[in-house]
mmCIF file with all atom_site columns, C-alpha atoms in Angstrom:
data_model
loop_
_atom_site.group_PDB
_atom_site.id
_atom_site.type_symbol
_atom_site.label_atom_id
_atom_site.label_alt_id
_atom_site.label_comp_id
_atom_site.label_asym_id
_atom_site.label_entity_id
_atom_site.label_seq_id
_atom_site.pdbx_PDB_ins_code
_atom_site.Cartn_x
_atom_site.Cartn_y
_atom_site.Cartn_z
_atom_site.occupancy
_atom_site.B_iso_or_equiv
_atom_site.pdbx_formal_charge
_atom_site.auth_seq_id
_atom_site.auth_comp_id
_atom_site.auth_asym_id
_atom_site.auth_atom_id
_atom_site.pdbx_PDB_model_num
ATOM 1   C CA . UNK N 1 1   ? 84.830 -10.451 -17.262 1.00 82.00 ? 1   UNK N CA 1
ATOM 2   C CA . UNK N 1 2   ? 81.671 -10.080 -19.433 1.00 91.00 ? 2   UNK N CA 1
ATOM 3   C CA . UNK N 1 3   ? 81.822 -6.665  -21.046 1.00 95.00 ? 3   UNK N CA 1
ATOM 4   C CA . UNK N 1 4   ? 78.847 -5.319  -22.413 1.00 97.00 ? 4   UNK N CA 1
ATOM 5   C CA . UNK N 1 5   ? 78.734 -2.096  -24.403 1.00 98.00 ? 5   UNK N CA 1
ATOM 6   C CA . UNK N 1 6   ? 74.939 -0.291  -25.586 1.00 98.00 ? 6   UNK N CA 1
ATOM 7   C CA . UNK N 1 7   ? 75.039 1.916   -28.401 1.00 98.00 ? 7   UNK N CA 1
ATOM 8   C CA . UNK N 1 8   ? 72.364 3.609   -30.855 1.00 98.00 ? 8   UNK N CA 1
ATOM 9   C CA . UNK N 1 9   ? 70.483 5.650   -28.546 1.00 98.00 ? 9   UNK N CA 1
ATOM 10  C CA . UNK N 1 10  ? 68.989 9.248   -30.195 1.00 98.00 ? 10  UNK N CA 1
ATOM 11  C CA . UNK N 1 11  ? 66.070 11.513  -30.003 1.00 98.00 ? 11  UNK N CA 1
ATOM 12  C CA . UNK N 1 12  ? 63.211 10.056  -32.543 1.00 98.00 ? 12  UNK N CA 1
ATOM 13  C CA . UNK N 1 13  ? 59.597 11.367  -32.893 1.00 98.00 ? 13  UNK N CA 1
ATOM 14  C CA . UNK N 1 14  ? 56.586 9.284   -32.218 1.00 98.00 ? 14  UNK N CA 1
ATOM 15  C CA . UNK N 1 15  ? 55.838 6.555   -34.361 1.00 98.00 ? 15  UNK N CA 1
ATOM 16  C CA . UNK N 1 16  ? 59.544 6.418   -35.597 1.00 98.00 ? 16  UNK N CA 1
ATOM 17  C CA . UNK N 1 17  ? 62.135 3.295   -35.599 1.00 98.00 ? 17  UNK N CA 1
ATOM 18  C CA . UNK N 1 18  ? 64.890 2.807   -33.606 1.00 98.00 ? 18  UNK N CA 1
ATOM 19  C CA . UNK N 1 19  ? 67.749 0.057   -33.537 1.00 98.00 ? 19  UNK N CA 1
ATOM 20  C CA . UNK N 1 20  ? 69.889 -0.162  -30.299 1.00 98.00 ? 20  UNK N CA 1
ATOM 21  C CA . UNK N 1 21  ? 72.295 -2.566  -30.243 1.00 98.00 ? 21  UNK N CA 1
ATOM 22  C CA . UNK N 1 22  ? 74.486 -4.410  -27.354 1.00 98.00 ? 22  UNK N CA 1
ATOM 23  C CA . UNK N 1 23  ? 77.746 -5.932  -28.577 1.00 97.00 ? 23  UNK N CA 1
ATOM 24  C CA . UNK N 1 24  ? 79.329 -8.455  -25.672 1.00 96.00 ? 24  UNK N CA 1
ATOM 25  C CA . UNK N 1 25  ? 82.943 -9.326  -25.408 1.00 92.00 ? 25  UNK N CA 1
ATOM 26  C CA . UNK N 1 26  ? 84.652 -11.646 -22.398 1.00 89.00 ? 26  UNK N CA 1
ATOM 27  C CA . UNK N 1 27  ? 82.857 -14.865 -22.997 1.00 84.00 ? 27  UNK N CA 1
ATOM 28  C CA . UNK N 1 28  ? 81.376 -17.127 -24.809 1.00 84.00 ? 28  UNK N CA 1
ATOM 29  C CA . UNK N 1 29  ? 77.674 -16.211 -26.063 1.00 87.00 ? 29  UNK N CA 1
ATOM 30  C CA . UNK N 1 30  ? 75.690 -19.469 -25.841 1.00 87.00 ? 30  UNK N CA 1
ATOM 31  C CA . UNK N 1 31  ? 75.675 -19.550 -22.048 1.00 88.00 ? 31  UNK N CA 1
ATOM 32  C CA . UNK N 1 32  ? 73.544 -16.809 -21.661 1.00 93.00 ? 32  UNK N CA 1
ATOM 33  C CA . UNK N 1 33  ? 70.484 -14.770 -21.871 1.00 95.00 ? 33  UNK N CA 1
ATOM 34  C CA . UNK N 1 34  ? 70.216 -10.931 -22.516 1.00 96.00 ? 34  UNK N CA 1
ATOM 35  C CA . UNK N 1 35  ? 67.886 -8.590  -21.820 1.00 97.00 ? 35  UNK N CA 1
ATOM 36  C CA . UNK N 1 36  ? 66.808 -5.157  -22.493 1.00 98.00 ? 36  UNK N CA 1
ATOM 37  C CA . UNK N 1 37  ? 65.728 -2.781  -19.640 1.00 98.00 ? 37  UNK N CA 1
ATOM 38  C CA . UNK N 1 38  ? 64.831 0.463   -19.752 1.00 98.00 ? 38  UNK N CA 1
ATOM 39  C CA . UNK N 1 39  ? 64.695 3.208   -16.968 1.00 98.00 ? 39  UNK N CA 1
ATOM 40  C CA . UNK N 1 40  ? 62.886 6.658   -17.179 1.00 96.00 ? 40  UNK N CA 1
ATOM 41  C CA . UNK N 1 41  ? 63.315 9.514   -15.071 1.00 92.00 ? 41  UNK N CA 1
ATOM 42  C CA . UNK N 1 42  ? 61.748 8.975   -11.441 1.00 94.00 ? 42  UNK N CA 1
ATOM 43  C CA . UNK N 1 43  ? 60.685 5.412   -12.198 1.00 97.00 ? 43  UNK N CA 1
ATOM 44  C CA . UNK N 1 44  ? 62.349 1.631   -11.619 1.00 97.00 ? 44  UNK N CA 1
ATOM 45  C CA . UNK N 1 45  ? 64.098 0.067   -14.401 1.00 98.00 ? 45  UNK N CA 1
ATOM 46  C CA . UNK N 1 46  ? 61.962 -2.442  -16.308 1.00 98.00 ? 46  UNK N CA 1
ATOM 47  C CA . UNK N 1 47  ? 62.552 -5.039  -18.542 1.00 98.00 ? 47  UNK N CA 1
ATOM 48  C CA . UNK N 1 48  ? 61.557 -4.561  -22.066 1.00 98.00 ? 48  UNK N CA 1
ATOM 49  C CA . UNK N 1 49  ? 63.157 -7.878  -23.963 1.00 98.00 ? 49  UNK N CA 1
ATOM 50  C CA . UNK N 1 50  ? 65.133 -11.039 -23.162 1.00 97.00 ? 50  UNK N CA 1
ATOM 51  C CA . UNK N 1 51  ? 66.579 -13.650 -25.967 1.00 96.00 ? 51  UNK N CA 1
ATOM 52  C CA . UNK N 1 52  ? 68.118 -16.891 -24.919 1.00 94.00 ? 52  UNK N CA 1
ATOM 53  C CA . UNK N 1 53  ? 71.503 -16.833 -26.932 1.00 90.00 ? 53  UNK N CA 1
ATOM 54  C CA . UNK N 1 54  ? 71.604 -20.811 -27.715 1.00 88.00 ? 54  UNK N CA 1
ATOM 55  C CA . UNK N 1 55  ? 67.809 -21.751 -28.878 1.00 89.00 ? 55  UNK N CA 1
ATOM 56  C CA . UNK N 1 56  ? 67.131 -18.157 -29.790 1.00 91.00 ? 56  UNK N CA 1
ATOM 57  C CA . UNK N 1 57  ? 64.207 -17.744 -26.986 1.00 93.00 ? 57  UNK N CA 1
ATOM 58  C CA . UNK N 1 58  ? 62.280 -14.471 -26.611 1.00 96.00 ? 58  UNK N CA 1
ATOM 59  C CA . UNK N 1 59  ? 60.143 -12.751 -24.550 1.00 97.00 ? 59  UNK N CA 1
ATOM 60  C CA . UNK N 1 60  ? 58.730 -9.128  -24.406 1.00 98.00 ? 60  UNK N CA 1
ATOM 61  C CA . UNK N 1 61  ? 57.158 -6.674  -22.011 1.00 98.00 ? 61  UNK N CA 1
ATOM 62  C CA . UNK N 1 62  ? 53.408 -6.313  -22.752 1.00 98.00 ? 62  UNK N CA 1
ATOM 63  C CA . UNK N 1 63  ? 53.979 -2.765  -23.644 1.00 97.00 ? 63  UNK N CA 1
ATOM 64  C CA . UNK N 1 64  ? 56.015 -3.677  -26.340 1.00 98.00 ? 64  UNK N CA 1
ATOM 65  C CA . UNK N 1 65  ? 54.584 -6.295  -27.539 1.00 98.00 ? 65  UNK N CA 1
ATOM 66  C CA . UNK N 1 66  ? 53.969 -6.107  -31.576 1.00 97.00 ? 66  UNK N CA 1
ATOM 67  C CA . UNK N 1 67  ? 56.824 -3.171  -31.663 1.00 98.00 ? 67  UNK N CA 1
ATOM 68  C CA . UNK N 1 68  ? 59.589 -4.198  -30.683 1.00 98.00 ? 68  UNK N CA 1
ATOM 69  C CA . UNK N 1 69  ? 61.588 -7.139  -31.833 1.00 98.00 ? 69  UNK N CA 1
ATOM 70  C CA . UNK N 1 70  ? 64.700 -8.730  -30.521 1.00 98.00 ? 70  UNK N CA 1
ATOM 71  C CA . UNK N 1 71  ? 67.941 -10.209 -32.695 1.00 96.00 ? 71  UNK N CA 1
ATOM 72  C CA . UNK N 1 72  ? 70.865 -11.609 -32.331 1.00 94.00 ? 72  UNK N CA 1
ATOM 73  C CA . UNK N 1 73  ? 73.810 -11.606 -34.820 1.00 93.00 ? 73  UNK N CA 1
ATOM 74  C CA . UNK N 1 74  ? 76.209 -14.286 -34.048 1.00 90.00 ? 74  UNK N CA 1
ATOM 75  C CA . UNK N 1 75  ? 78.993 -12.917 -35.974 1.00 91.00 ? 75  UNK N CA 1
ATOM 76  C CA . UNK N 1 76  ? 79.130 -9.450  -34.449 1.00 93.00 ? 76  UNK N CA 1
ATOM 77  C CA . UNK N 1 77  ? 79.051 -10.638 -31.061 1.00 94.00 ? 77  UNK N CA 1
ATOM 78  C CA . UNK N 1 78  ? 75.779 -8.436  -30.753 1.00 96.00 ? 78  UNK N CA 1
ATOM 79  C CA . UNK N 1 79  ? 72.447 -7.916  -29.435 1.00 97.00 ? 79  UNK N CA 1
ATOM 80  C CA . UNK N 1 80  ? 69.978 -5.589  -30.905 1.00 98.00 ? 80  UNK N CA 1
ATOM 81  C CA . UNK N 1 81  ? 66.062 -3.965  -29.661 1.00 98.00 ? 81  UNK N CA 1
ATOM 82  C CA . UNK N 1 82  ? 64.305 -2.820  -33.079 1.00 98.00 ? 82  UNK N CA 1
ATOM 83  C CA . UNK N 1 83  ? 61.802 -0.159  -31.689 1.00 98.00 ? 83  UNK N CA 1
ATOM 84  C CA . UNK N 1 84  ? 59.042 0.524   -34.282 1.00 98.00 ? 84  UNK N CA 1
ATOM 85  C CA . UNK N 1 85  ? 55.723 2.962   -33.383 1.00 98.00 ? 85  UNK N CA 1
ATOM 86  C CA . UNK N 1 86  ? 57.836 4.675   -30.772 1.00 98.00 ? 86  UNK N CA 1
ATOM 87  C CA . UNK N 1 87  ? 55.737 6.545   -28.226 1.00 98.00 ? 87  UNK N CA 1
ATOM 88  C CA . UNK N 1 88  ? 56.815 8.887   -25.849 1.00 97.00 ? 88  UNK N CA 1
ATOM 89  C CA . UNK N 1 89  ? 56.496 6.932   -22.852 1.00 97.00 ? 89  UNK N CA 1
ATOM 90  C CA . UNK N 1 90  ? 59.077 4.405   -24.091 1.00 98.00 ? 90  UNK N CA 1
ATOM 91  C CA . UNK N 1 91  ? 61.832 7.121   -23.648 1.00 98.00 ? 91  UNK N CA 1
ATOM 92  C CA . UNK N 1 92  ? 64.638 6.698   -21.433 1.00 98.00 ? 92  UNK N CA 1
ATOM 93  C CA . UNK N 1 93  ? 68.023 4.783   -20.702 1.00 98.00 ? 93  UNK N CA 1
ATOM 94  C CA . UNK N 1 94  ? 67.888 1.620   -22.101 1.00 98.00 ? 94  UNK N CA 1
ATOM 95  C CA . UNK N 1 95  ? 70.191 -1.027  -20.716 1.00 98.00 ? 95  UNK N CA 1
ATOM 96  C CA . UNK N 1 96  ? 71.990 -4.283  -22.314 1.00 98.00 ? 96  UNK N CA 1
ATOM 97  C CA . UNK N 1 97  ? 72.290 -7.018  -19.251 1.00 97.00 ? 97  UNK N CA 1
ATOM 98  C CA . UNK N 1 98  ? 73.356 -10.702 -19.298 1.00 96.00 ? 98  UNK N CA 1
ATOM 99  C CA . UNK N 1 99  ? 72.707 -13.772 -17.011 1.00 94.00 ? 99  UNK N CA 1
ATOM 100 C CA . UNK N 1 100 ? 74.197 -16.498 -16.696 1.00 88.00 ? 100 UNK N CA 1
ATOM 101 C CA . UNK N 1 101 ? 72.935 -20.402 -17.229 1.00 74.00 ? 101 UNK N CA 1
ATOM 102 C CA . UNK N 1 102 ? 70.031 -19.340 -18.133 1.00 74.00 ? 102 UNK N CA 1
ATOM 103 C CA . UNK N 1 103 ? 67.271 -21.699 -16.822 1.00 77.00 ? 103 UNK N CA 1
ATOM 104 C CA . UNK N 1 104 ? 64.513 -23.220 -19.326 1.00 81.00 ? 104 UNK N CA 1
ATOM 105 C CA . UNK N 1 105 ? 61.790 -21.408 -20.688 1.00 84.00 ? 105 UNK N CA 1
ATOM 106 C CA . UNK N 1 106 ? 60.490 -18.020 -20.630 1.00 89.00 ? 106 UNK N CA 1
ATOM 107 C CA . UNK N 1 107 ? 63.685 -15.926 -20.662 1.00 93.00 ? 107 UNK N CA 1
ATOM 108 C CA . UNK N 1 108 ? 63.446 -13.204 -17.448 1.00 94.00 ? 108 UNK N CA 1
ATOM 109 C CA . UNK N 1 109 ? 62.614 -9.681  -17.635 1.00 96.00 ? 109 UNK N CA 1
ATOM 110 C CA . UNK N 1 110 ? 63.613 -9.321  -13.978 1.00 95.00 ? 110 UNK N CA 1
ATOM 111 C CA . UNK N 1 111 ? 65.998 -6.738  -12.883 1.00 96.00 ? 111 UNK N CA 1
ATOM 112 C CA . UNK N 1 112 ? 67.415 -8.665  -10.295 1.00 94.00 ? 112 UNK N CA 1
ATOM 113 C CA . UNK N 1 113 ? 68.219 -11.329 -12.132 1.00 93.00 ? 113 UNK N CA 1
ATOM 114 C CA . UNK N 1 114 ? 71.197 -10.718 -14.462 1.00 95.00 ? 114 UNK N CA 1
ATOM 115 C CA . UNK N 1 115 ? 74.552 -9.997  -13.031 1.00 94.00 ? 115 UNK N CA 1
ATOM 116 C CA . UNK N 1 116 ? 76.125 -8.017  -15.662 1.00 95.00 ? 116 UNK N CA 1
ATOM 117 C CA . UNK N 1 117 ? 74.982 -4.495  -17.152 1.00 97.00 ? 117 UNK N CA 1
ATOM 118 C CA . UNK N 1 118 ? 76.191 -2.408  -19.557 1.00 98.00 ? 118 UNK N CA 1
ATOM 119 C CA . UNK N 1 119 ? 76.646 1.645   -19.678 1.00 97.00 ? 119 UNK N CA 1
ATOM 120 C CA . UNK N 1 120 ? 73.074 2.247   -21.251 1.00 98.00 ? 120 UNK N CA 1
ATOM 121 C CA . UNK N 1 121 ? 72.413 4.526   -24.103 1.00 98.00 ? 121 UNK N CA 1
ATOM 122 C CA . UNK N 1 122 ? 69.464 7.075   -24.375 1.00 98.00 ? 122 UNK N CA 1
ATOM 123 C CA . UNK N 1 123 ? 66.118 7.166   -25.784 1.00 98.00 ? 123 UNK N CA 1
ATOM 124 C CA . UNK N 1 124 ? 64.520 10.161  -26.389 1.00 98.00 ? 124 UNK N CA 1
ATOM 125 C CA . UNK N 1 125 ? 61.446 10.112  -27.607 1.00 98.00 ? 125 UNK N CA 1
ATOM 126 C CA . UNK N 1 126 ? 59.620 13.570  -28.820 1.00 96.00 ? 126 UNK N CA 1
ATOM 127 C CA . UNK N 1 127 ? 58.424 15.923  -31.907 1.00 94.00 ? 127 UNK N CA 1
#
């Protein structure tokens, strides 16, 4: 069983940094792809980020695009979002997920396509 556990949520003003990170435990990394999503209240979850684990392939949402940046540290097992220029509308719960044999290119920012999904951890984002 994949396990998948978010952490480093908090409240930050606007235009602050944020790190959240996503550490995995069950299997091994380099057959998958993980992806951030994010859900505020009264709206669908969306997908923010995605990173192939085995060629290091990312992708972004478009309204995160230049601010946020997606890692990968092989010897913690983890997965973090760096949020820079946080604006209010990018609060909410964010969510570590992973799919399986990941297909080539683009990695997905599609809900319904990963199988596994952590806790989440929240992002508040306010003065």
């Amino acid at each position: 069983q994949l396990e998948l556990v978010e952490s480093g949520g908090a409240l930050v003003q606007p235009g602050g940094y944020l790190r959240l990170s996503c550490t995995v435990s069950g299997y091994s990394l380099e057959y998958f792809t993980f992806g951030w999503f994010r859900q505020a209240p009264g709206k669908e979850r969306e997908g923010v980020s995605c990173i192939r684990w085995r060629d290091y392939m990312t992708n972004y949402a478009d309204s995160v695009k230049g601010r946020f940046s997606i890692s990968r540290d092989d010897a913690k097992n983890t997965v973090s979002l760096h949020m820079n220029r946080l604006k209010p509308e990018d609060a909410g719960v964010y969510y570590c997920a992973a799919l399986g044999s990941p297909a080539p290119g683009l990695c997905p920012l599609g809900v319904g396509q990963y199988r596994d999904w952590g806790q989440g951890t929240q992002v508040t984002v306010s003065s």
